[in-house]
Short mmCIF file of C-alpha atoms in Angstrom, two decimals:
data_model
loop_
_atom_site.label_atom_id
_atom_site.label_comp_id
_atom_site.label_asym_id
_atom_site.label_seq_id
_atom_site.Cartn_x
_atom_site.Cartn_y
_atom_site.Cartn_z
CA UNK K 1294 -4.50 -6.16 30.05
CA UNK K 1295 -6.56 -7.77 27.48
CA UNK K 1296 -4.13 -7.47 24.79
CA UNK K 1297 -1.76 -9.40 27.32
CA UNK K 1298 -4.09 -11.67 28.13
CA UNK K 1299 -4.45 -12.57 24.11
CA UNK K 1300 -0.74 -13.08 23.86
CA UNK K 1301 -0.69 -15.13 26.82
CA UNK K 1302 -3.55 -17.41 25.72
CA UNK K 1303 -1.99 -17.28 22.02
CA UNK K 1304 1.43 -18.71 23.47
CA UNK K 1305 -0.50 -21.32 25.30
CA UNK K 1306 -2.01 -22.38 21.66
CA UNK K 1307 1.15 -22.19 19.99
CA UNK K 1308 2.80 -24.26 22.78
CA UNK K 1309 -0.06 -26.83 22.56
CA UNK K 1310 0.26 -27.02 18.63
CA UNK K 1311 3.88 -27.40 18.96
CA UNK K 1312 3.45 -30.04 21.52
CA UNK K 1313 0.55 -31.86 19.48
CA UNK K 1314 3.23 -31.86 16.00
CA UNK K 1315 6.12 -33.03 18.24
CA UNK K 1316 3.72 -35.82 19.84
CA UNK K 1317 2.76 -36.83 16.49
CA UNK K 1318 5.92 -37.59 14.96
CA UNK K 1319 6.32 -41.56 13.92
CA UNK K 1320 9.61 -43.32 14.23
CA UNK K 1321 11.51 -46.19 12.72
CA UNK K 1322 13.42 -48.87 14.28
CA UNK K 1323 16.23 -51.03 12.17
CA UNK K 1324 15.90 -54.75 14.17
CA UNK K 1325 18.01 -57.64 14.02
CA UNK K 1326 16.34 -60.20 11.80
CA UNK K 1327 15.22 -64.11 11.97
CA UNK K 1328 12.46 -65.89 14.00
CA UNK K 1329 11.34 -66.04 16.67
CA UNK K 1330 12.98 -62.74 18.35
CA UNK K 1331 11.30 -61.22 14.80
CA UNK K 1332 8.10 -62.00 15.30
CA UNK K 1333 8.34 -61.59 19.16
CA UNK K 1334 9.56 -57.91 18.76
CA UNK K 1335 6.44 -57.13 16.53
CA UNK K 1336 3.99 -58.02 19.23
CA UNK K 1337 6.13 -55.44 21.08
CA UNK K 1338 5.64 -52.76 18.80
CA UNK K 1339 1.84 -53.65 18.68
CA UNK K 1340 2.08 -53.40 23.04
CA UNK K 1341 3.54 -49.82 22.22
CA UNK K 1342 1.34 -48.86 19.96
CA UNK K 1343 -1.79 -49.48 21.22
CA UNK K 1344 -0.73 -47.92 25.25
CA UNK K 1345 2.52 -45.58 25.28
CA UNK K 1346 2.22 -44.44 21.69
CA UNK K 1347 -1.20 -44.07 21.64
CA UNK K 1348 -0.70 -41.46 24.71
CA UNK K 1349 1.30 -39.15 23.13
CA UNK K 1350 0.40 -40.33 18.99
CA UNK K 1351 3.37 -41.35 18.14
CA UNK K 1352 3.68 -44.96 16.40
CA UNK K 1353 6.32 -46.93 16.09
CA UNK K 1354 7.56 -49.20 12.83
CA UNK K 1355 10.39 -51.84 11.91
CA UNK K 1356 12.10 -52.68 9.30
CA UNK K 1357 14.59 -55.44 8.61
CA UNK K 1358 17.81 -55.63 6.38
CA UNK K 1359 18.95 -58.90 5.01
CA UNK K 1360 21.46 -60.83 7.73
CA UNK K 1361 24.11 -61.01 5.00
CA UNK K 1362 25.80 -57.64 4.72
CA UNK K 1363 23.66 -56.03 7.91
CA UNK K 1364 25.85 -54.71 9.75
CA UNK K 1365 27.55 -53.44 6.29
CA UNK K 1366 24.90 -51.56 4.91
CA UNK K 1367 23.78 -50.05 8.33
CA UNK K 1368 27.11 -48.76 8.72
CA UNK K 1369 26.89 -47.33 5.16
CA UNK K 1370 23.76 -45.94 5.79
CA UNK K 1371 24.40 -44.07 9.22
CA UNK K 1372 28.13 -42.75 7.60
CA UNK K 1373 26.31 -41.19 4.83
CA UNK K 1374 23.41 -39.65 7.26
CA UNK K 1375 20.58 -41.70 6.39
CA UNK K 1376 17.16 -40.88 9.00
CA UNK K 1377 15.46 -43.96 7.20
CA UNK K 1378 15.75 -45.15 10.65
CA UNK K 1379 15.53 -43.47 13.97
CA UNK K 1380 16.15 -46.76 16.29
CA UNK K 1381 19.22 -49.06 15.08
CA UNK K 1382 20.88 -52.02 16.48
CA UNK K 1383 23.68 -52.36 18.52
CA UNK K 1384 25.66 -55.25 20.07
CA UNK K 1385 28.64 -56.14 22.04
CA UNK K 1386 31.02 -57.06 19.04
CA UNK K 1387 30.33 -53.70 16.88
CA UNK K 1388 29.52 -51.15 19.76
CA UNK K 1389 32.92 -49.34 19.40
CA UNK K 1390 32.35 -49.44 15.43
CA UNK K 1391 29.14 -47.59 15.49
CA UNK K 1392 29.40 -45.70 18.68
CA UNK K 1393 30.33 -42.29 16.41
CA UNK K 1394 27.14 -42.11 14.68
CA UNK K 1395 24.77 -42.92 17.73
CA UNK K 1396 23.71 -40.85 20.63
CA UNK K 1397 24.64 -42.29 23.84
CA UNK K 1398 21.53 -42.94 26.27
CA UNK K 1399 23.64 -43.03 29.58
CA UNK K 1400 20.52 -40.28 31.05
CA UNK K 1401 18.22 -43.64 30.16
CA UNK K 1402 19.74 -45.96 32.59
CA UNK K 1403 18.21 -45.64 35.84
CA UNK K 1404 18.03 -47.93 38.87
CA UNK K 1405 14.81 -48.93 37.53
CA UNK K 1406 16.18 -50.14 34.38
CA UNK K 1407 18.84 -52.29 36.46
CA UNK K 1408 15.15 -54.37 38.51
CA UNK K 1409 14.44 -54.93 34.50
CA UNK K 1410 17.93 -56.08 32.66
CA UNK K 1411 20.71 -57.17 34.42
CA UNK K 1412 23.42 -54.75 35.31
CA UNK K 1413 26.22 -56.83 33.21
CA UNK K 1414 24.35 -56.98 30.10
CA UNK K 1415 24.21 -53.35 30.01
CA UNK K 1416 28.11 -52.95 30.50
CA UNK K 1417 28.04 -54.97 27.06
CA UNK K 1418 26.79 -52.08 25.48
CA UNK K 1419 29.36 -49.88 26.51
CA UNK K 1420 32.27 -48.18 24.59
CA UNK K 1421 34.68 -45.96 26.17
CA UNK K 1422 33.07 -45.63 29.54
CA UNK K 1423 29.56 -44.86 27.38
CA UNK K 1424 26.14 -46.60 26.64
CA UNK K 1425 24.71 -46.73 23.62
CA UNK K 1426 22.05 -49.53 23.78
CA UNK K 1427 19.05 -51.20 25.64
CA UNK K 1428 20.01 -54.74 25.62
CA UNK K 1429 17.25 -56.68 23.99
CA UNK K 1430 18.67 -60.27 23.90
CA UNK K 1431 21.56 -62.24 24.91
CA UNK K 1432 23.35 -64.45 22.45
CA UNK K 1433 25.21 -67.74 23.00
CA UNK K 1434 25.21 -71.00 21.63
CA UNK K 1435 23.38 -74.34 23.27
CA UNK K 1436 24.31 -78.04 22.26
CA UNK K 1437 20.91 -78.80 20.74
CA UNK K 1438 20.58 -82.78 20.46
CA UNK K 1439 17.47 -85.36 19.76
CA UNK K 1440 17.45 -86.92 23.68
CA UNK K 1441 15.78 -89.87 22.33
CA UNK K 1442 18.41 -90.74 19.71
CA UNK K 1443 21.51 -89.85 22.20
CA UNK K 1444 19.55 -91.96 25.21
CA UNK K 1445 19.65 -94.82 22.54
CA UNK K 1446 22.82 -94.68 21.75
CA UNK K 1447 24.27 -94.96 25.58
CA UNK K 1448 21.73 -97.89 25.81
CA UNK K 1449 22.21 -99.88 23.08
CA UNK K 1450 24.68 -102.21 22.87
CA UNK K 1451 24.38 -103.04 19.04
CA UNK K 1452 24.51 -98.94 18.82
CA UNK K 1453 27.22 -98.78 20.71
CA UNK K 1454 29.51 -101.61 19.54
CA UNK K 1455 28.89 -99.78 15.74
CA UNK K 1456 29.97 -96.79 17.41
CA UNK K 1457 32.98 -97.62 18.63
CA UNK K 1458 33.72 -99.73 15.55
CA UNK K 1459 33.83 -96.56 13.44
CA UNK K 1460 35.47 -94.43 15.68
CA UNK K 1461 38.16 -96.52 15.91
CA UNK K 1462 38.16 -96.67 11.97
CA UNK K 1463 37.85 -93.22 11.20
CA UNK K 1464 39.10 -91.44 14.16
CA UNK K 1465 41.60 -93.84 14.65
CA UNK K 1466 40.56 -94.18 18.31
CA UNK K 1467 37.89 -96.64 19.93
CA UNK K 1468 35.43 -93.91 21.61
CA UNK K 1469 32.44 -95.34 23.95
CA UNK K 1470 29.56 -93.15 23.91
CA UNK K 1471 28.62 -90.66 26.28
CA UNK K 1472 25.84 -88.88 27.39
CA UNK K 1473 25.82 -85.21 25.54
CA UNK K 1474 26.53 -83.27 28.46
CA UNK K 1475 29.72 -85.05 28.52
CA UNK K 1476 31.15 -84.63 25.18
CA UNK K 1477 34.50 -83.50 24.20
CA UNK K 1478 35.09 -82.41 20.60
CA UNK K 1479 36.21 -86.05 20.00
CA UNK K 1480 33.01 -87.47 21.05
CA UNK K 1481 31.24 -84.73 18.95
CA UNK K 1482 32.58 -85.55 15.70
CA UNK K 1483 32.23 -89.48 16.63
CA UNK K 1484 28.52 -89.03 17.02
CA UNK K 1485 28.51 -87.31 14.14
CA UNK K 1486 30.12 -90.34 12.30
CA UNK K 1487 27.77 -92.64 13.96
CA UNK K 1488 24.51 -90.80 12.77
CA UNK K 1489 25.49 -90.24 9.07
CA UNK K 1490 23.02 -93.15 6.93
CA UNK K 1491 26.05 -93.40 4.54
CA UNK K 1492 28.55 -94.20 7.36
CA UNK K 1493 26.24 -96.02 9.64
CA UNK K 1494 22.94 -97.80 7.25
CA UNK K 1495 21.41 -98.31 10.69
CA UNK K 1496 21.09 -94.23 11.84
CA UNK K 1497 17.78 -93.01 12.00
CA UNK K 1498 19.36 -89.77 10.98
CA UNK K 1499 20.39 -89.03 7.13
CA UNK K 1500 23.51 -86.73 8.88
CA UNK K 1501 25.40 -86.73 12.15
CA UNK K 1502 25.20 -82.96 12.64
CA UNK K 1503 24.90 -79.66 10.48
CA UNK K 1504 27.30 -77.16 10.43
CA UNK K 1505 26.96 -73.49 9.52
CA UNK K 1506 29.48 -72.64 7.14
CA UNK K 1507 28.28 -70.01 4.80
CA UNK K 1508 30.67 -67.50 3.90
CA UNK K 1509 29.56 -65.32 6.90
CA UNK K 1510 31.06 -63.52 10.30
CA UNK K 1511 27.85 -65.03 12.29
CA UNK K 1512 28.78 -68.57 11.51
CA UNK K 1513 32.67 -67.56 12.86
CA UNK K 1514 31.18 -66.60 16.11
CA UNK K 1515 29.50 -70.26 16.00
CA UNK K 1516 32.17 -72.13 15.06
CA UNK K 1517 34.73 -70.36 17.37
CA UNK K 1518 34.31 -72.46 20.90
CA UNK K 1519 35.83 -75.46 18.92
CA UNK K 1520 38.95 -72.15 19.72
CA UNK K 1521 38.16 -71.12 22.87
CA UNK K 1522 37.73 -74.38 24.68
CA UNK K 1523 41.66 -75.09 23.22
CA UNK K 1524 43.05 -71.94 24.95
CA UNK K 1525 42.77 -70.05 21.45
CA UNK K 1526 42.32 -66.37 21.39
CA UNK K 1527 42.86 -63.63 18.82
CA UNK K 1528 45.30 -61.85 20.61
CA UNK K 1529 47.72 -62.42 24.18
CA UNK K 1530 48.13 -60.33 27.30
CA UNK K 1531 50.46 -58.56 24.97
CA UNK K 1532 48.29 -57.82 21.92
CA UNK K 1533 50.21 -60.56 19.69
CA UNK K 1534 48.13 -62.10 17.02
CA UNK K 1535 47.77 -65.90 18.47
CA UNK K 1536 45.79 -67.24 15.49
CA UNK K 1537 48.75 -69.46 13.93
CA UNK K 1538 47.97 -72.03 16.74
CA UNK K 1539 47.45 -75.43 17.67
CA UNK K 1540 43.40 -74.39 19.48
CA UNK K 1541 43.25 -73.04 16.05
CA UNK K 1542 44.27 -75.68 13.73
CA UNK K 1543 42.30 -78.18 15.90
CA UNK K 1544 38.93 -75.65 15.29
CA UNK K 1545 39.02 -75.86 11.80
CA UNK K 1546 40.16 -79.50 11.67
CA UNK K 1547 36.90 -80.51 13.56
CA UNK K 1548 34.51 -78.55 11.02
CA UNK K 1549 36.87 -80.47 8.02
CA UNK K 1550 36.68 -84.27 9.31
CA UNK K 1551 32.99 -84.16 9.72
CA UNK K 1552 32.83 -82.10 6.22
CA UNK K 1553 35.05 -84.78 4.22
CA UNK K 1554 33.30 -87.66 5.63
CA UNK K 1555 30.04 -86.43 4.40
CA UNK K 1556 28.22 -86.18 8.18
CA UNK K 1557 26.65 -82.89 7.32
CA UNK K 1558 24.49 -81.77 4.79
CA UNK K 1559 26.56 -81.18 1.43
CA UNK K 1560 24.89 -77.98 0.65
CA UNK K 1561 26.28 -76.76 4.10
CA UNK K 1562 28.90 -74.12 2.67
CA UNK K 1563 25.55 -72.02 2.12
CA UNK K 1564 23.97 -72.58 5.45
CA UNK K 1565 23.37 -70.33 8.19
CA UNK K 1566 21.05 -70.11 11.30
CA UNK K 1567 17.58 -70.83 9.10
CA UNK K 1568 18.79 -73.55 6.78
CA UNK K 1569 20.36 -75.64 10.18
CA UNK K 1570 17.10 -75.00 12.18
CA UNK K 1571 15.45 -76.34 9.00
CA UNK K 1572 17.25 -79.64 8.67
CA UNK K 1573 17.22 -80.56 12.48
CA UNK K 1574 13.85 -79.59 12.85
CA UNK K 1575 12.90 -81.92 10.38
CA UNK K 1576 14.89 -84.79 11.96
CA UNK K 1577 17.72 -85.36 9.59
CA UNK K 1578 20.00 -84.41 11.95
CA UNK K 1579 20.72 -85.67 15.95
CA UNK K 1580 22.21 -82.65 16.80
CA UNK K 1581 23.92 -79.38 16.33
CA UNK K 1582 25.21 -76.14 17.43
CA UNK K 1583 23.09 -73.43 17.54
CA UNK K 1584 22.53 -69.90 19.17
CA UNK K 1585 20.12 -69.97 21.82
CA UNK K 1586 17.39 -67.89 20.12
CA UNK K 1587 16.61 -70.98 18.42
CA UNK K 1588 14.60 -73.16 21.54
CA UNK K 1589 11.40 -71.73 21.87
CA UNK K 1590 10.80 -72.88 17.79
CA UNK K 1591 11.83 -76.62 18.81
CA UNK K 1592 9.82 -76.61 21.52
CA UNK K 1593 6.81 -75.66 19.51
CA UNK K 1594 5.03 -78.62 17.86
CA UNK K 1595 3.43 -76.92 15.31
CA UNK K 1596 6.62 -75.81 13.61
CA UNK K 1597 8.73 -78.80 14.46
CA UNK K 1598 6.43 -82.09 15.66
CA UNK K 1599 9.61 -84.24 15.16
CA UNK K 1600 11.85 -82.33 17.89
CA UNK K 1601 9.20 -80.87 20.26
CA UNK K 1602 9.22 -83.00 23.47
CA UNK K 1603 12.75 -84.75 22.36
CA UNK K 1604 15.11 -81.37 22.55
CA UNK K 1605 17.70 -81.65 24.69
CA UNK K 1606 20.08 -78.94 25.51
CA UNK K 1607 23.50 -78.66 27.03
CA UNK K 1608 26.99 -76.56 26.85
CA UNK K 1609 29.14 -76.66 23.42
CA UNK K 1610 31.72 -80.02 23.98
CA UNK K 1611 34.85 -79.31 25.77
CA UNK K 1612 38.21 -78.60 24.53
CA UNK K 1613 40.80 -78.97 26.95
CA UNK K 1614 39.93 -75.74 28.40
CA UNK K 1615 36.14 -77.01 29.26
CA UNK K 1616 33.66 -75.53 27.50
CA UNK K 1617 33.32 -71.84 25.97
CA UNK K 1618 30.44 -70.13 24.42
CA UNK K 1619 30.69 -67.12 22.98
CA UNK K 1620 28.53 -64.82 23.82
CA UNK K 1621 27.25 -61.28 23.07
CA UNK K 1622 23.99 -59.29 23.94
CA UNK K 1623 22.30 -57.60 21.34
CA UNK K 1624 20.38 -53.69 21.69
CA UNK K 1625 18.66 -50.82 20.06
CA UNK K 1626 20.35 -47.66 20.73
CA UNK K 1627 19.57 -44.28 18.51
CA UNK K 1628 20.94 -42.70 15.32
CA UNK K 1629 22.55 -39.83 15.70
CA UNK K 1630 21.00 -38.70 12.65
CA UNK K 1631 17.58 -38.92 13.88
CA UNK K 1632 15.22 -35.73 13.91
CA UNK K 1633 13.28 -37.51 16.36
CA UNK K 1634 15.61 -37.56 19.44
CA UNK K 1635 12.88 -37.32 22.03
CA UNK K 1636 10.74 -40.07 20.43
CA UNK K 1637 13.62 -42.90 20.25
CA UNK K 1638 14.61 -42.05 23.80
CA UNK K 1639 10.53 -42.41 25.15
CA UNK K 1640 10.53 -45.45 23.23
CA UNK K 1641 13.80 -46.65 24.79
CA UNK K 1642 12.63 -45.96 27.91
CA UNK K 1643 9.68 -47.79 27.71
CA UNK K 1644 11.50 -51.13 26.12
CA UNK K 1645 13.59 -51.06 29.24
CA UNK K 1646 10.48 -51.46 31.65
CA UNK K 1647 9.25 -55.06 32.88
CA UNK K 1648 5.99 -55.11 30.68
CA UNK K 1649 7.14 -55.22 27.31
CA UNK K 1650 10.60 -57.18 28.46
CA UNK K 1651 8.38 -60.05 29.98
CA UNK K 1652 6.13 -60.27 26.65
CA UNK K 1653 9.54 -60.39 24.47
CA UNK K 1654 10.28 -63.14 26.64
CA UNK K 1655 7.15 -64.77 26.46
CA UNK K 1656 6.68 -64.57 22.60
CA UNK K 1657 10.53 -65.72 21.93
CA UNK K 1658 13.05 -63.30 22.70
CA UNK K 1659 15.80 -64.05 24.30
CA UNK K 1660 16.14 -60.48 26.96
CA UNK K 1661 18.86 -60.74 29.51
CA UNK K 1662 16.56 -59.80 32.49
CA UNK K 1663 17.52 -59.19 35.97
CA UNK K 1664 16.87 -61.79 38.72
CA UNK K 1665 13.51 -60.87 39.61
CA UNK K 1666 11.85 -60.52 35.90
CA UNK K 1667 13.91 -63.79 35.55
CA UNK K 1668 12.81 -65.99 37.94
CA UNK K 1669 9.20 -64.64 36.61
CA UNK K 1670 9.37 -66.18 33.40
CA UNK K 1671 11.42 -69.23 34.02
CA UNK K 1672 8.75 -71.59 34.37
CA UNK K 1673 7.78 -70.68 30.82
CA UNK K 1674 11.26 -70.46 29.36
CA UNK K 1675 13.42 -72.58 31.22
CA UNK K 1676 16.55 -72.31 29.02
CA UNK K 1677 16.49 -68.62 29.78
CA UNK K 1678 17.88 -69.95 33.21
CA UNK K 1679 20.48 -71.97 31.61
CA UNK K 1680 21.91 -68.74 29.55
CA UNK K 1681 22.08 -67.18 32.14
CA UNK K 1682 24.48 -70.33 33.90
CA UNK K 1683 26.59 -70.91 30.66
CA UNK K 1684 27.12 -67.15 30.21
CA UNK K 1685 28.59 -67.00 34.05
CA UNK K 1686 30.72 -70.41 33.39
CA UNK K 1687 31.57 -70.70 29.75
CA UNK K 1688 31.40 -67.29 28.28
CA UNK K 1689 34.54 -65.56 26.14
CA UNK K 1690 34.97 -62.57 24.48
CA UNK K 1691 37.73 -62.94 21.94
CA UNK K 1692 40.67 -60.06 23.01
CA UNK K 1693 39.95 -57.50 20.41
CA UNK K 1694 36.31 -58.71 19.39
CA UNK K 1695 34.70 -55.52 20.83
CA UNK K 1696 37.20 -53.11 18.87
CA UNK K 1697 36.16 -50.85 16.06
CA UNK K 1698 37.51 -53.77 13.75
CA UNK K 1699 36.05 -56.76 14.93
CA UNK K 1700 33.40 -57.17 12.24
CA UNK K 1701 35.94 -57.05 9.77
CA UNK K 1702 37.98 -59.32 11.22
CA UNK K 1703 35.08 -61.87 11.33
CA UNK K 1704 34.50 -61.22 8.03
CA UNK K 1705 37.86 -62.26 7.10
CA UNK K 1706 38.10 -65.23 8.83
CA UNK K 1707 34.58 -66.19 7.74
CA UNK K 1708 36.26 -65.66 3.38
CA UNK K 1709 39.15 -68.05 4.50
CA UNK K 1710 38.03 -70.29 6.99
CA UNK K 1711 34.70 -71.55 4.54
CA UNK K 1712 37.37 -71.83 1.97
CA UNK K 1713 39.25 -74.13 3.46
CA UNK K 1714 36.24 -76.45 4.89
CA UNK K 1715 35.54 -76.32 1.00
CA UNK K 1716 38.61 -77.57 -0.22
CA UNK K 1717 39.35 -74.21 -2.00
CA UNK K 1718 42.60 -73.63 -0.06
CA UNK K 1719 44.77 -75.39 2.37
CA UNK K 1720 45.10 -74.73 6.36
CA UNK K 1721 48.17 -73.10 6.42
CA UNK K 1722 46.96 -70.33 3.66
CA UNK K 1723 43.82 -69.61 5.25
CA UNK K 1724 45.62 -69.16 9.01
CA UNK K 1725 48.23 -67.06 7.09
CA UNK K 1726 45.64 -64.95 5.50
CA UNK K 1727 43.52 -63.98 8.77
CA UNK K 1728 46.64 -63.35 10.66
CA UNK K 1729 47.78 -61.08 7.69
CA UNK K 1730 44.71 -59.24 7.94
CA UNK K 1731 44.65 -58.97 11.98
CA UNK K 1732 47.80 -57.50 11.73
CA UNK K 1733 46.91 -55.21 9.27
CA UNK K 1734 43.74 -54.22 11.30
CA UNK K 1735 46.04 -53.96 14.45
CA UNK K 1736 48.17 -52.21 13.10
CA UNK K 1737 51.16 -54.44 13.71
#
């Protein structure tokens, strides 16, 4: 009896001890980079680590890869069996390119998860009927334009007698302005005209616009409603590439007219998401496209005192489709290399709960929360409403865009497409070269 008893209380410190190491064990998450959802996500950690990881000791760490090449080297990195990180990003466009080295977390998603994030946004992190990610933040792109300038401009009649003058000049066509929620890619690249110092001596803008057109798959997803709002697609009904089209040929032409007249930055062929925020935040610019991520920063007048209080914000100008967005959600889902299976999935668990999903909001993020948390937060972050609208109305996937080769296919276009808004090759060769490529990925 005694000597039982010993064993029993010796298995009951060996269970604890085991329990205690297991508890104790750290883990890394691999994050999407780029204020604010950056600095938004670390106040997250800090809310895990001071109440769920503190329960069971087990703290919780980021680390961030460059944007250029991301998605490249995580890929690399999970292929080859890297447990650098035990948490790693997901999203809607790559989900069926990474799903073989993550661990699906289908046992994660509860009802209770579906009162936190909407049902939908967890179908976009879905491949082949399984989930692989906690949807952290929706992505789609706003109109972002200075309402005192555009308000001006529909008001003015000097203002608009110059704008029409060089539309009809330029464009060929005598456009009257219109307010921004009414523009069609026409009126776009006429304001555009209008606002550029060298074109107009009177704008109180140096440029119409910036464009993002750094050799980059990011800045495709951008620039692709100019596409979508023309009935352009990758692919038909039938799987035939549709690229060698007139939605497509119009895209790039609209990124090339406000290029060769100067009415973006000239440096813009290395700009992305920072560099644009950075030169319409600093009021050289009246407007721009931009993913939504981007509106609590203008809206703060300590990082931008020359936009906060004048941002307006509507959907990307139509095409003769209406307008498209494209749109994506972004998640953290778990590396299947990971030695720390239990700890991604409590950490998981807890992301998907209303506390820290309401503070991500709050500090930045961008979470696509379910109706309730949503109408929570709205008062705060009003835009988050109007994602949620443009996503419903204007949203696109491209047909093939959530295949195993969608990133390189963006990465293509991205090589050719910048090469022809820089004058290194002509339309024709730069259509001929993605569709070469599609087919090749397609295997057609």
């Amino acid at each position: 009896m005694l000597r039982s008893k010993f064993l029993t209380a010796g298995a009951a410190i060996l269970a604890t001890a085991l329990s205690a190491s297991t508890a104790l064990a750290d883990i890394t998450i691999l994050a999407w980079p780029g204020e604010p959802a950056e600095s938004a996500f670390r106040k997250v950690l800090d809310l895990y680590n001071s109440t769920e990881g503190a329960k069971n000791n087990s703290k919780a760490s980021v680390i961030y890869f460059s944007q250029q090449g991301f998605k490249e080297k995580m890929l690399a990195d999970v292929a080859a069996g890297s447990k650098e990180f035990d948490v790693m990003l997901t999203a809607t466009y790559d989900v069926g390119l990474y799903a073989p080295f993550m661990t699906p977390i289908d046992d994660l998603i509860t009802d209770d998860v579906y009162k936190v994030v909407s049902k939908n946004s967890i179908e976009t992190q879905k491949y082949e009927g399984k989930t692989y990610g906690i949807p952290t933040d929706l992505s789609l792109h706003f109109l972002y334009y200075r309402k005192d300038l555009i308000e001006q401009l529909n008001t003015d009649p000097a203002w608009k007698a110059k704008y029409e003058e060089i539309s009809e000049k330029i464009l060929g066509k005598k456009l009257s302005p219109k307010p921004a929620d009414q523009w069609d890619w026409d009126d776009f690249i006429a304001s555009a005209l209008f606002f550029t110092k060298s074109i107009n001596p009177d704008s109180p803008t140096r440029y119409g616009t910036v464009l993002q057109m750094k050799n980059l798959l990011y800045n495709i997803m951008l620039w692709q409603g100019t596409v979508a709002s023309n009935g352009g697609n990758w692919r038909d009904k039938d799987g035939n590439i549709t690229v060698d089209s007139p939605a497509y040929k119009r895209g790039l032409e609209i990124y090339k007219i406000i290029t060769d007249n100067e009415a973006t930055p000239g440096d813009s062929s290395t700009y992305e998401y920072g560099e644009a925020n950075s030169v319409f935040g600093a009021g050289q610019v009246a407007f721009m496209l931009q993913w939504n991520a981007a509106v609590p920063e203008f809206n703060d007048a300590t990082k931008y005192p020359t936009v906060a209080g004048k941002l307006g914000l509507s959907h990307e100008p139509a095409g003769s489709e209406g307008p498209k967005t494209h749109f994506h959600s972004l998640g953290l889902g778990i590396n299947k290399n990971t030695e720390k299976l239990d700890e991604a999935k409590a950490f998981l668990s807890w992301l998907a709960t209303a506390e820290p999903m309401k503070l991500y909001a709050k500090e930045g993020g961008s979470p696509p929360l379910a109706e309730g948390l949503m109408a929570e937060i709205a008062g705060d972050r009003p835009e988050m409403l109007l994602m949620g609208e443009h996503a419903a109305k204007y949203g696109f996937v491209m047909d093939g865009a959530t295949s195993a080769k969608a990133m390189g296919i963006y990465t293509n276009m991205a090589e050719n497409f910048t090469g022809y808004w820089t004058g290194e090759m002509e339309q024709d060769e730069a259509i001929a070269n993605v569709v070469a490529d599609m087919k090749k990925a397609f295997a057609q």
